[in-house]
């Protein structure tokens, strides 16, 4: 009976040791999983930003192509391609009189 008790004790100690090692392994695997999930989330965010950037580039290219086609098909193609942009200068009397004027403030009172 004493021998059986010793065998049971040894078996119990072995089971306790195995249980302890399994718990340590489980904690290490949970930490590793958390690290992998964080890395995956960062990669997904990067992927989403890159995707958005590429979509914006596609929109810009489509606008460029459509503009080029519109110019090619325009009856004013020669003027558009060879032309220069000119802006009309405001007359001196109009610009100086406007510059001298200050915007009139309306009689609004501040609420207290």
mmCIF file of N, CA, C and O in Angstrom:
data_model
loop_
_atom_site.group_PDB
_atom_site.id
_atom_site.type_symbol
_atom_site.label_atom_id
_atom_site.label_comp_id
_atom_site.label_asym_id
_atom_site.label_seq_id
_atom_site.Cartn_x
_atom_site.Cartn_y
_atom_site.Cartn_z
ATOM 1 N N UNK A 1 0.823 -1.175 0.000
ATOM 2 C CA UNK A 1 0.000 0.000 0.000
ATOM 3 C C UNK A 1 0.877 1.252 0.000
ATOM 4 O O UNK A 1 0.530 2.242 -0.648
ATOM 5 N N UNK A 2 1.947 1.202 0.704
ATOM 6 C CA UNK A 2 2.893 2.288 0.769
ATOM 7 C C UNK A 2 3.546 2.519 -0.601
ATOM 8 O O UNK A 2 3.818 3.634 -0.990
ATOM 9 N N UNK A 3 3.779 1.441 -1.320
ATOM 10 C CA UNK A 3 4.387 1.506 -2.645
ATOM 11 C C UNK A 3 3.410 2.183 -3.608
ATOM 12 O O UNK A 3 3.802 3.022 -4.423
ATOM 13 N N UNK A 4 2.131 1.810 -3.507
ATOM 14 C CA UNK A 4 1.114 2.420 -4.376
ATOM 15 C C UNK A 4 0.994 3.912 -4.087
ATOM 16 O O UNK A 4 0.825 4.717 -5.003
ATOM 17 N N UNK A 5 1.095 4.269 -2.823
ATOM 18 C CA UNK A 5 1.013 5.673 -2.446
ATOM 19 C C UNK A 5 2.182 6.447 -3.037
ATOM 20 O O UNK A 5 2.007 7.565 -3.536
ATOM 21 N N UNK A 6 3.343 5.894 -3.033
ATOM 22 C CA UNK A 6 4.526 6.528 -3.604
ATOM 23 C C UNK A 6 4.360 6.687 -5.109
ATOM 24 O O UNK A 6 4.708 7.727 -5.677
ATOM 25 N N UNK A 7 3.828 5.667 -5.775
ATOM 26 C CA UNK A 7 3.590 5.734 -7.221
ATOM 27 C C UNK A 7 2.566 6.823 -7.556
ATOM 28 O O UNK A 7 2.752 7.585 -8.522
ATOM 29 N N UNK A 8 1.516 6.907 -6.768
ATOM 30 C CA UNK A 8 0.504 7.940 -6.994
ATOM 31 C C UNK A 8 1.081 9.345 -6.798
ATOM 32 O O UNK A 8 0.763 10.275 -7.519
ATOM 33 N N UNK A 9 1.937 9.479 -5.787
ATOM 34 C CA UNK A 9 2.588 10.771 -5.537
ATOM 35 C C UNK A 9 3.457 11.172 -6.723
ATOM 36 O O UNK A 9 3.450 12.313 -7.156
ATOM 37 N N UNK A 10 4.230 10.224 -7.236
ATOM 38 C CA UNK A 10 5.091 10.506 -8.378
ATOM 39 C C UNK A 10 4.238 10.895 -9.595
ATOM 40 O O UNK A 10 4.566 11.835 -10.325
ATOM 41 N N UNK A 11 3.174 10.158 -9.784
ATOM 42 C CA UNK A 11 2.277 10.453 -10.907
ATOM 43 C C UNK A 11 1.631 11.833 -10.735
ATOM 44 O O UNK A 11 1.517 12.597 -11.693
ATOM 45 N N UNK A 12 1.230 12.174 -9.528
ATOM 46 C CA UNK A 12 0.643 13.480 -9.241
ATOM 47 C C UNK A 12 1.655 14.593 -9.499
ATOM 48 O O UNK A 12 1.331 15.616 -10.115
ATOM 49 N N UNK A 13 2.882 14.394 -9.067
ATOM 50 C CA UNK A 13 3.930 15.391 -9.302
ATOM 51 C C UNK A 13 4.178 15.566 -10.805
ATOM 52 O O UNK A 13 4.349 16.701 -11.286
ATOM 53 N N UNK A 14 4.178 14.482 -11.535
ATOM 54 C CA UNK A 14 4.374 14.527 -12.980
ATOM 55 C C UNK A 14 3.222 15.288 -13.644
ATOM 56 O O UNK A 14 3.441 16.143 -14.513
ATOM 57 N N UNK A 15 2.010 14.995 -13.222
ATOM 58 C CA UNK A 15 0.835 15.689 -13.770
ATOM 59 C C UNK A 15 0.893 17.187 -13.471
ATOM 60 O O UNK A 15 0.576 18.014 -14.332
ATOM 61 N N UNK A 16 1.296 17.541 -12.271
ATOM 62 C CA UNK A 16 1.415 18.946 -11.905
ATOM 63 C C UNK A 16 2.481 19.657 -12.757
ATOM 64 O O UNK A 16 2.283 20.792 -13.190
ATOM 65 N N UNK A 17 3.595 18.969 -12.967
ATOM 66 C CA UNK A 17 4.659 19.535 -13.794
ATOM 67 C C UNK A 17 4.181 19.742 -15.237
ATOM 68 O O UNK A 17 4.418 20.795 -15.837
ATOM 69 N N UNK A 18 3.491 18.757 -15.779
ATOM 70 C CA UNK A 18 2.948 18.868 -17.137
ATOM 71 C C UNK A 18 1.936 20.009 -17.227
ATOM 72 O O UNK A 18 1.936 20.785 -18.191
ATOM 73 N N UNK A 19 1.080 20.106 -16.237
ATOM 74 C CA UNK A 19 0.074 21.173 -16.196
ATOM 75 C C UNK A 19 0.752 22.542 -16.174
ATOM 76 O O UNK A 19 0.349 23.463 -16.897
ATOM 77 N N UNK A 20 1.776 22.698 -15.390
ATOM 78 C CA UNK A 20 2.509 23.952 -15.296
ATOM 79 C C UNK A 20 3.151 24.302 -16.638
ATOM 80 O O UNK A 20 3.080 25.453 -17.097
ATOM 81 N N UNK A 21 3.760 23.334 -17.285
ATOM 82 C CA UNK A 21 4.389 23.572 -18.585
ATOM 83 C C UNK A 21 3.346 23.930 -19.651
ATOM 84 O O UNK A 21 3.576 24.808 -20.484
ATOM 85 N N UNK A 22 2.208 23.266 -19.610
ATOM 86 C CA UNK A 22 1.142 23.581 -20.565
ATOM 87 C C UNK A 22 0.624 25.003 -20.370
ATOM 88 O O UNK A 22 0.353 25.716 -21.341
ATOM 89 N N UNK A 23 0.498 25.422 -19.122
ATOM 90 C CA UNK A 23 0.053 26.785 -18.850
ATOM 91 C C UNK A 23 1.075 27.814 -19.339
ATOM 92 O O UNK A 23 0.711 28.855 -19.895
ATOM 93 N N UNK A 24 2.358 27.530 -19.163
ATOM 94 C CA UNK A 24 3.405 28.425 -19.659
ATOM 95 C C UNK A 24 3.359 28.496 -21.189
ATOM 96 O O UNK A 24 3.474 29.581 -21.776
ATOM 97 N N UNK A 25 3.193 27.355 -21.833
ATOM 98 C CA UNK A 25 3.102 27.321 -23.289
ATOM 99 C C UNK A 25 1.876 28.113 -23.778
ATOM 100 O O UNK A 25 1.943 28.833 -24.773
ATOM 101 N N UNK A 26 0.768 27.942 -23.059
ATOM 102 C CA UNK A 26 -0.451 28.648 -23.438
ATOM 103 C C UNK A 26 -0.254 30.157 -23.329
ATOM 104 O O UNK A 26 -0.657 30.917 -24.218
ATOM 105 N N UNK A 27 0.392 30.625 -22.266
ATOM 106 C CA UNK A 27 0.646 32.052 -22.088
ATOM 107 C C UNK A 27 1.564 32.569 -23.199
ATOM 108 O O UNK A 27 1.331 33.650 -23.762
ATOM 109 N N UNK A 28 2.600 31.802 -23.545
ATOM 110 C CA UNK A 28 3.520 32.213 -24.615
ATOM 111 C C UNK A 28 2.791 32.269 -25.956
ATOM 112 O O UNK A 28 2.991 33.206 -26.744
ATOM 113 N N UNK A 29 1.925 31.304 -26.216
ATOM 114 C CA UNK A 29 1.176 31.289 -27.473
ATOM 115 C C UNK A 29 0.174 32.448 -27.539
ATOM 116 O O UNK A 29 -0.029 33.039 -28.607
ATOM 117 N N UNK A 30 -0.422 32.789 -26.423
ATOM 118 C CA UNK A 30 -1.345 33.935 -26.400
ATOM 119 C C UNK A 30 -0.598 35.236 -26.697
ATOM 120 O O UNK A 30 -1.089 36.092 -27.432
ATOM 121 N N UNK A 31 0.584 35.390 -26.128
ATOM 122 C CA UNK A 31 1.388 36.586 -26.382
ATOM 123 C C UNK A 31 1.795 36.649 -27.854
ATOM 124 O O UNK A 31 1.741 37.711 -28.486
ATOM 125 N N UNK A 32 2.176 35.514 -28.400
ATOM 126 C CA UNK A 32 2.562 35.446 -29.805
ATOM 127 C C UNK A 32 1.369 35.773 -30.710
ATOM 128 O O UNK A 32 1.501 36.504 -31.690
ATOM 129 N N UNK A 33 0.196 35.258 -30.360
ATOM 130 C CA UNK A 33 -1.014 35.533 -31.133
ATOM 131 C C UNK A 33 -1.348 37.021 -31.096
ATOM 132 O O UNK A 33 -1.680 37.625 -32.123
ATOM 133 N N UNK A 34 -1.223 37.628 -29.932
ATOM 134 C CA UNK A 34 -1.497 39.057 -29.800
ATOM 135 C C UNK A 34 -0.550 39.869 -30.675
ATOM 136 O O UNK A 34 -0.962 40.814 -31.357
ATOM 137 N N UNK A 35 0.721 39.503 -30.672
ATOM 138 C CA UNK A 35 1.718 40.191 -31.493
ATOM 139 C C UNK A 35 1.393 40.037 -32.981
ATOM 140 O O UNK A 35 1.468 41.001 -33.747
ATOM 141 N N UNK A 36 1.014 38.845 -33.395
ATOM 142 C CA UNK A 36 0.656 38.606 -34.796
ATOM 143 C C UNK A 36 -0.588 39.374 -35.204
ATOM 144 O O UNK A 36 -0.663 39.915 -36.311
ATOM 145 N N UNK A 37 -1.574 39.446 -34.311
ATOM 146 C CA UNK A 37 -2.792 40.199 -34.612
ATOM 147 C C UNK A 37 -2.488 41.685 -34.774
ATOM 148 O O UNK A 37 -3.033 42.344 -35.656
ATOM 149 N N UNK A 38 -1.611 42.219 -33.932
ATOM 150 C CA UNK A 38 -1.216 43.628 -34.035
ATOM 151 C C UNK A 38 -0.511 43.878 -35.362
ATOM 152 O O UNK A 38 -0.801 44.859 -36.051
ATOM 153 N N UNK A 39 0.404 42.986 -35.724
ATOM 154 C CA UNK A 39 1.109 43.115 -37.004
ATOM 155 C C UNK A 39 0.153 43.036 -38.180
ATOM 156 O O UNK A 39 0.282 43.790 -39.150
ATOM 157 N N UNK A 40 -0.807 42.134 -38.103
ATOM 158 C CA UNK A 40 -1.793 41.994 -39.174
ATOM 159 C C UNK A 40 -2.629 43.258 -39.307
ATOM 160 O O UNK A 40 -2.879 43.739 -40.418
ATOM 161 N N UNK A 41 -3.034 43.827 -38.178
ATOM 162 C CA UNK A 41 -3.838 45.053 -38.201
ATOM 163 C C UNK A 41 -3.050 46.187 -38.844
ATOM 164 O O UNK A 41 -3.588 46.939 -39.657
ATOM 165 N N UNK A 42 -1.765 46.304 -38.510
ATOM 166 C CA UNK A 42 -0.933 47.356 -39.096
ATOM 167 C C UNK A 42 -0.796 47.151 -40.604
ATOM 168 O O UNK A 42 -0.857 48.112 -41.373
ATOM 169 N N UNK A 43 -0.609 45.906 -41.035
ATOM 170 C CA UNK A 43 -0.488 45.625 -42.466
ATOM 171 C C UNK A 43 -1.797 45.914 -43.193
ATOM 172 O O UNK A 43 -1.789 46.400 -44.322
ATOM 173 N N UNK A 44 -2.920 45.610 -42.566
ATOM 174 C CA UNK A 44 -4.217 45.906 -43.183
ATOM 175 C C UNK A 44 -4.402 47.407 -43.344
ATOM 176 O O UNK A 44 -4.905 47.862 -44.375
ATOM 177 N N UNK A 45 -4.000 48.191 -42.333
ATOM 178 C CA UNK A 45 -4.114 49.649 -42.414
ATOM 179 C C UNK A 45 -3.219 50.196 -43.520
ATOM 180 O O UNK A 45 -3.627 51.069 -44.290
ATOM 181 N N UNK A 46 -2.002 49.670 -43.619
ATOM 182 C CA UNK A 46 -1.085 50.085 -44.680
ATOM 183 C C UNK A 46 -1.665 49.738 -46.050
ATOM 184 O O UNK A 46 -1.635 50.552 -46.969
ATOM 185 N N UNK A 47 -2.201 48.538 -46.160
ATOM 186 C CA UNK A 47 -2.814 48.096 -47.417
ATOM 187 C C UNK A 47 -3.961 49.011 -47.800
ATOM 188 O O UNK A 47 -4.112 49.392 -48.968
ATOM 189 N N UNK A 48 -4.770 49.403 -46.842
ATOM 190 C CA UNK A 48 -5.912 50.280 -47.105
ATOM 191 C C UNK A 48 -5.439 51.660 -47.568
ATOM 192 O O UNK A 48 -6.008 52.230 -48.509
ATOM 193 N N UNK A 49 -4.389 52.191 -46.927
ATOM 194 C CA UNK A 49 -3.856 53.491 -47.349
ATOM 195 C C UNK A 49 -3.289 53.414 -48.764
ATOM 196 O O UNK A 49 -3.497 54.321 -49.578
ATOM 197 N N UNK A 50 -2.565 52.336 -49.069
ATOM 198 C CA UNK A 50 -2.012 52.163 -50.413
ATOM 199 C C UNK A 50 -3.129 52.026 -51.446
ATOM 200 O O UNK A 50 -3.048 52.592 -52.536
ATOM 201 N N UNK A 51 -4.162 51.298 -51.085
ATOM 202 C CA UNK A 51 -5.305 51.120 -51.983
ATOM 203 C C UNK A 51 -5.960 52.457 -52.275
ATOM 204 O O UNK A 51 -6.278 52.768 -53.437
ATOM 205 N N UNK A 52 -6.157 53.265 -51.248
ATOM 206 C CA UNK A 52 -6.776 54.580 -51.415
ATOM 207 C C UNK A 52 -5.903 55.467 -52.294
ATOM 208 O O UNK A 52 -6.406 56.175 -53.168
ATOM 209 N N UNK A 53 -4.593 55.418 -52.082
ATOM 210 C CA UNK A 53 -3.671 56.211 -52.893
ATOM 211 C C UNK A 53 -3.755 55.793 -54.356
ATOM 212 O O UNK A 53 -3.784 56.646 -55.252
ATOM 213 N N UNK A 54 -3.800 54.501 -54.603
ATOM 214 C CA UNK A 54 -3.896 54.012 -55.980
ATOM 215 C C UNK A 54 -5.221 54.414 -56.624
ATOM 216 O O UNK A 54 -5.260 54.766 -57.808
ATOM 217 N N UNK A 55 -6.295 54.397 -55.858
ATOM 218 C CA UNK A 55 -7.590 54.819 -56.399
ATOM 219 C C UNK A 55 -7.551 56.304 -56.780
ATOM 220 O O UNK A 55 -8.086 56.697 -57.815
ATOM 221 N N UNK A 56 -6.888 57.111 -55.953
ATOM 222 C CA UNK A 56 -6.762 58.533 -56.268
ATOM 223 C C UNK A 56 -5.924 58.738 -57.525
ATOM 224 O O UNK A 56 -6.248 59.585 -58.359
ATOM 225 N N UNK A 57 -4.871 57.940 -57.673
ATOM 226 C CA UNK A 57 -4.031 58.041 -58.865
ATOM 227 C C UNK A 57 -4.816 57.643 -60.112
ATOM 228 O O UNK A 57 -4.668 58.272 -61.168
ATOM 229 N N UNK A 58 -5.654 56.629 -59.995
ATOM 230 C CA UNK A 58 -6.494 56.205 -61.122
ATOM 231 C C UNK A 58 -7.448 57.325 -61.506
ATOM 232 O O UNK A 58 -7.637 57.621 -62.691
ATOM 233 N N UNK A 59 -8.054 57.974 -60.510
ATOM 234 C CA UNK A 59 -8.959 59.091 -60.795
ATOM 235 C C UNK A 59 -8.223 60.220 -61.509
ATOM 236 O O UNK A 59 -8.738 60.801 -62.472
ATOM 237 N N UNK A 60 -7.012 60.527 -61.053
ATOM 238 C CA UNK A 60 -6.222 61.579 -61.699
ATOM 239 C C UNK A 60 -5.902 61.207 -63.148
ATOM 240 O O UNK A 60 -5.991 62.052 -64.047
ATOM 241 N N UNK A 61 -5.513 59.960 -63.365
ATOM 242 C CA UNK A 61 -5.207 59.508 -64.726
ATOM 243 C C UNK A 61 -6.439 59.551 -65.622
ATOM 244 O O UNK A 61 -6.357 59.956 -66.786
ATOM 245 N N UNK A 62 -7.574 59.133 -65.087
ATOM 246 C CA UNK A 62 -8.810 59.162 -65.873
ATOM 247 C C UNK A 62 -9.162 60.593 -66.244
ATOM 248 O O UNK A 62 -9.570 60.869 -67.380
ATOM 249 N N UNK A 63 -8.998 61.522 -65.318
ATOM 250 C CA UNK A 63 -9.274 62.924 -65.608
ATOM 251 C C UNK A 63 -8.343 63.424 -66.701
ATOM 252 O O UNK A 63 -8.765 64.117 -67.634
ATOM 253 N N UNK A 64 -7.071 63.065 -66.602
ATOM 254 C CA UNK A 64 -6.088 63.480 -67.607
ATOM 255 C C UNK A 64 -6.452 62.922 -68.985
ATOM 256 O O UNK A 64 -6.434 63.659 -69.983
ATOM 257 N N UNK A 65 -6.790 61.651 -69.038
ATOM 258 C CA UNK A 65 -7.140 61.019 -70.316
ATOM 259 C C UNK A 65 -8.401 61.650 -70.893
ATOM 260 O O UNK A 65 -8.460 61.951 -72.090
ATOM 261 N N UNK A 66 -9.404 61.872 -70.061
ATOM 262 C CA UNK A 66 -10.644 62.474 -70.539
ATOM 263 C C UNK A 66 -10.404 63.901 -71.027
ATOM 264 O O UNK A 66 -10.960 64.322 -72.048
ATOM 265 N N UNK A 67 -9.567 64.635 -70.323
ATOM 266 C CA UNK A 67 -9.254 66.005 -70.753
ATOM 267 C C UNK A 67 -8.510 65.990 -72.081
ATOM 268 O O UNK A 67 -8.799 66.789 -72.977
ATOM 269 N N UNK A 68 -7.563 65.083 -72.212
ATOM 270 C CA UNK A 68 -6.802 64.978 -73.453
ATOM 271 C C UNK A 68 -7.721 64.622 -74.623
ATOM 272 O O UNK A 68 -7.615 65.200 -75.705
ATOM 273 N N UNK A 69 -8.632 63.681 -74.391
ATOM 274 C CA UNK A 69 -9.580 63.293 -75.439
ATOM 275 C C UNK A 69 -10.507 64.458 -75.796
ATOM 276 O O UNK A 69 -10.819 64.676 -76.967
ATOM 277 N N UNK A 70 -10.928 65.215 -74.792
ATOM 278 C CA UNK A 70 -11.809 66.358 -75.046
ATOM 279 C C UNK A 70 -11.087 67.406 -75.890
ATOM 280 O O UNK A 70 -11.679 67.994 -76.801
ATOM 281 N N UNK A 71 -9.808 67.625 -75.605
ATOM 282 C CA UNK A 71 -9.034 68.585 -76.395
ATOM 283 C C UNK A 71 -8.847 68.070 -77.817
ATOM 284 O O UNK A 71 -8.987 68.811 -78.786
ATOM 285 N N UNK A 72 -8.544 66.778 -77.961
ATOM 286 C CA UNK A 72 -8.347 66.183 -79.291
ATOM 287 C C UNK A 72 -9.608 66.291 -80.140
ATOM 288 O O UNK A 72 -9.524 66.505 -81.342
ATOM 289 N N UNK A 73 -10.751 66.145 -79.518
ATOM 290 C CA UNK A 73 -12.020 66.168 -80.254
ATOM 291 C C UNK A 73 -12.630 67.573 -80.360
ATOM 292 O O UNK A 73 -13.677 67.741 -80.968
ATOM 293 N N UNK A 74 -12.000 68.549 -79.763
ATOM 294 C CA UNK A 74 -12.550 69.899 -79.748
ATOM 295 C C UNK A 74 -12.291 70.610 -81.077
ATOM 296 O O UNK A 74 -11.213 70.458 -81.663
ATOM 297 N N UNK A 75 -13.254 71.403 -81.548
ATOM 298 C CA UNK A 75 -13.009 72.188 -82.757
ATOM 299 C C UNK A 75 -11.981 73.299 -82.499
ATOM 300 O O UNK A 75 -11.437 73.862 -83.432
ATOM 301 N N UNK A 76 -11.696 73.583 -81.259
ATOM 302 C CA UNK A 76 -10.733 74.625 -80.896
ATOM 303 C C UNK A 76 -9.376 74.033 -80.510
ATOM 304 O O UNK A 76 -8.589 74.672 -79.816
ATOM 305 N N UNK A 77 -9.114 72.828 -80.957
ATOM 306 C CA UNK A 77 -7.889 72.124 -80.586
ATOM 307 C C UNK A 77 -6.644 72.967 -80.845
ATOM 308 O O UNK A 77 -5.778 73.077 -79.983
ATOM 309 N N UNK A 78 -6.548 73.567 -82.026
ATOM 310 C CA UNK A 78 -5.371 74.364 -82.364
ATOM 311 C C UNK A 78 -5.182 75.526 -81.416
ATOM 312 O O UNK A 78 -4.062 75.839 -80.999
ATOM 313 N N UNK A 79 -6.258 76.192 -81.072
ATOM 314 C CA UNK A 79 -6.169 77.329 -80.163
ATOM 315 C C UNK A 79 -5.788 76.889 -78.751
ATOM 316 O O UNK A 79 -5.042 77.577 -78.055
ATOM 317 N N UNK A 80 -6.319 75.757 -78.361
ATOM 318 C CA UNK A 80 -6.043 75.271 -77.001
ATOM 319 C C UNK A 80 -4.586 74.836 -76.884
ATOM 320 O O UNK A 80 -3.891 75.189 -75.932
ATOM 321 N N UNK A 81 -4.106 74.071 -77.845
ATOM 322 C CA UNK A 81 -2.751 73.527 -77.777
ATOM 323 C C UNK A 81 -1.706 74.625 -77.962
ATOM 324 O O UNK A 81 -0.727 74.703 -77.230
ATOM 325 N N UNK A 82 -1.896 75.491 -78.954
ATOM 326 C CA UNK A 82 -0.901 76.510 -79.262
ATOM 327 C C UNK A 82 -1.136 77.820 -78.536
ATOM 328 O O UNK A 82 -0.310 78.721 -78.608
ATOM 329 N N UNK A 83 -2.233 77.950 -77.868
ATOM 330 C CA UNK A 83 -2.608 79.223 -77.267
ATOM 331 C C UNK A 83 -1.870 79.522 -75.984
ATOM 332 O O UNK A 83 -1.192 78.681 -75.401
ATOM 333 N N UNK A 84 -2.022 80.759 -75.581
ATOM 334 C CA UNK A 84 -1.468 81.209 -74.312
ATOM 335 C C UNK A 84 -2.611 81.762 -73.473
ATOM 336 O O UNK A 84 -3.572 82.307 -74.005
ATOM 337 N N UNK A 85 -2.457 81.633 -72.216
ATOM 338 C CA UNK A 85 -3.482 82.122 -71.298
ATOM 339 C C UNK A 85 -3.249 83.601 -71.046
ATOM 340 O O UNK A 85 -2.147 84.024 -70.699
ATOM 341 N N UNK A 86 -4.271 84.397 -71.281
ATOM 342 C CA UNK A 86 -4.167 85.826 -71.038
ATOM 343 C C UNK A 86 -5.314 86.224 -70.118
ATOM 344 O O UNK A 86 -6.435 85.767 -70.281
ATOM 345 N N UNK A 87 -4.988 87.074 -69.173
ATOM 346 C CA UNK A 87 -6.024 87.557 -68.273
ATOM 347 C C UNK A 87 -6.174 89.051 -68.469
ATOM 348 O O UNK A 87 -5.211 89.755 -68.775
ATOM 349 N N UNK A 88 -7.352 89.544 -68.318
ATOM 350 C CA UNK A 88 -7.615 90.964 -68.467
ATOM 351 C C UNK A 88 -7.224 91.672 -67.189
ATOM 352 O O UNK A 88 -7.552 91.229 -66.091
ATOM 353 N N UNK A 89 -6.508 92.783 -67.328
ATOM 354 C CA UNK A 89 -6.118 93.571 -66.158
ATOM 355 C C UNK A 89 -7.272 94.487 -65.799
ATOM 356 O O UNK A 89 -7.894 95.088 -66.670
ATOM 357 N N UNK A 90 -7.556 94.622 -64.520
ATOM 358 C CA UNK A 90 -8.619 95.544 -64.126
ATOM 359 C C UNK A 90 -8.173 96.978 -64.408
ATOM 360 O O UNK A 90 -6.994 97.305 -64.335
ATOM 361 N N UNK A 91 -9.112 97.825 -64.746
ATOM 362 C CA UNK A 91 -8.767 99.217 -65.038
ATOM 363 C C UNK A 91 -8.243 99.889 -63.778
ATOM 364 O O UNK A 91 -8.680 99.579 -62.665
ATOM 365 N N UNK A 92 -7.290 100.804 -63.905
ATOM 366 C CA UNK A 92 -6.669 101.437 -62.734
ATOM 367 C C UNK A 92 -7.671 102.161 -61.849
ATOM 368 O O UNK A 92 -7.555 102.135 -60.637
ATOM 369 N N UNK A 93 -8.670 102.811 -62.424
ATOM 370 C CA UNK A 93 -9.618 103.554 -61.596
ATOM 371 C C UNK A 93 -10.477 102.616 -60.761
ATOM 372 O O UNK A 93 -10.788 102.885 -59.626
ATOM 373 N N UNK A 94 -10.851 101.467 -61.328
ATOM 374 C CA UNK A 94 -11.686 100.511 -60.613
ATOM 375 C C UNK A 94 -10.916 99.848 -59.483
ATOM 376 O O UNK A 94 -11.401 99.738 -58.372
ATOM 377 N N UNK A 95 -9.681 99.431 -59.767
ATOM 378 C CA UNK A 95 -8.931 98.705 -58.752
ATOM 379 C C UNK A 95 -8.521 99.620 -57.606
ATOM 380 O O UNK A 95 -8.562 99.218 -56.460
ATOM 381 N N UNK A 96 -8.120 100.859 -57.908
ATOM 382 C CA UNK A 96 -7.676 101.723 -56.819
ATOM 383 C C UNK A 96 -8.844 102.171 -55.962
ATOM 384 O O UNK A 96 -8.720 102.304 -54.756
ATOM 385 N N UNK A 97 -9.991 102.422 -56.589
ATOM 386 C CA UNK A 97 -11.118 102.856 -55.785
ATOM 387 C C UNK A 97 -11.620 101.723 -54.907
ATOM 388 O O UNK A 97 -12.042 101.956 -53.792
ATOM 389 N N UNK A 98 -11.545 100.516 -55.394
ATOM 390 C CA UNK A 98 -11.953 99.377 -54.565
ATOM 391 C C UNK A 98 -10.950 99.116 -53.455
ATOM 392 O O UNK A 98 -11.316 98.729 -52.365
ATOM 393 N N UNK A 99 -9.687 99.286 -53.748
ATOM 394 C CA UNK A 99 -8.661 99.024 -52.740
ATOM 395 C C UNK A 99 -8.752 100.038 -51.603
ATOM 396 O O UNK A 99 -8.439 99.730 -50.464
ATOM 397 N N UNK A 100 -9.144 101.272 -51.949
ATOM 398 C CA UNK A 100 -9.238 102.301 -50.918
ATOM 399 C C UNK A 100 -10.460 102.125 -50.028
ATOM 400 O O UNK A 100 -10.494 102.621 -48.916
ATOM 401 N N UNK A 101 -11.445 101.444 -50.542
ATOM 402 C CA UNK A 101 -12.669 101.268 -49.765
ATOM 403 C C UNK A 101 -12.474 100.156 -48.744
ATOM 404 O O UNK A 101 -11.911 99.114 -49.029
ATOM 405 N N UNK A 102 -12.952 100.391 -47.577
ATOM 406 C CA UNK A 102 -12.931 99.358 -46.551
ATOM 407 C C UNK A 102 -14.337 98.823 -46.426
ATOM 408 O O UNK A 102 -15.315 99.558 -46.611
ATOM 409 N N UNK A 103 -14.462 97.569 -46.130
ATOM 410 C CA UNK A 103 -15.810 97.021 -45.997
ATOM 411 C C UNK A 103 -16.542 97.693 -44.845
ATOM 412 O O UNK A 103 -15.969 97.953 -43.789
ATOM 413 N N UNK A 104 -17.778 97.999 -45.087
ATOM 414 C CA UNK A 104 -18.576 98.664 -44.053
ATOM 415 C C UNK A 104 -19.069 97.628 -43.057
ATOM 416 O O UNK A 104 -19.554 96.573 -43.429
ATOM 417 N N UNK A 105 -18.922 97.957 -41.818
ATOM 418 C CA UNK A 105 -19.396 97.056 -40.777
ATOM 419 C C UNK A 105 -20.817 97.419 -40.436
ATOM 420 O O UNK A 105 -21.158 98.588 -40.302
ATOM 421 N N UNK A 106 -21.599 96.438 -40.302
ATOM 422 C CA UNK A 106 -22.991 96.693 -39.921
ATOM 423 C C UNK A 106 -23.061 96.782 -38.411
ATOM 424 O O UNK A 106 -22.242 96.241 -37.694
ATOM 425 N N UNK A 107 -24.020 97.416 -37.944
ATOM 426 C CA UNK A 107 -24.147 97.679 -36.515
ATOM 427 C C UNK A 107 -24.615 96.462 -35.723
ATOM 428 O O UNK A 107 -25.697 96.494 -35.161
ATOM 429 N N UNK A 108 -23.821 95.420 -35.684
ATOM 430 C CA UNK A 108 -24.178 94.248 -34.884
ATOM 431 C C UNK A 108 -23.579 94.419 -33.495
ATOM 432 O O UNK A 108 -22.423 94.759 -33.336
ATOM 433 N N UNK A 109 -24.383 94.182 -32.513
ATOM 434 C CA UNK A 109 -23.894 94.255 -31.145
ATOM 435 C C UNK A 109 -23.604 92.849 -30.659
ATOM 436 O O UNK A 109 -24.305 91.899 -31.006
ATOM 437 N N UNK A 110 -22.591 92.726 -29.876
ATOM 438 C CA UNK A 110 -22.241 91.413 -29.318
ATOM 439 C C UNK A 110 -23.231 91.041 -28.250
ATOM 440 O O UNK A 110 -23.657 91.856 -27.445
ATOM 441 N N UNK A 111 -23.590 89.781 -28.243
ATOM 442 C CA UNK A 111 -24.492 89.274 -27.191
ATOM 443 C C UNK A 111 -23.667 89.000 -25.949
ATOM 444 O O UNK A 111 -22.581 88.476 -26.019
ATOM 445 N N UNK A 112 -24.221 89.363 -24.846
ATOM 446 C CA UNK A 112 -23.512 89.124 -23.580
ATOM 447 C C UNK A 112 -24.096 87.957 -22.851
ATOM 448 O O UNK A 112 -25.185 87.572 -22.959
#
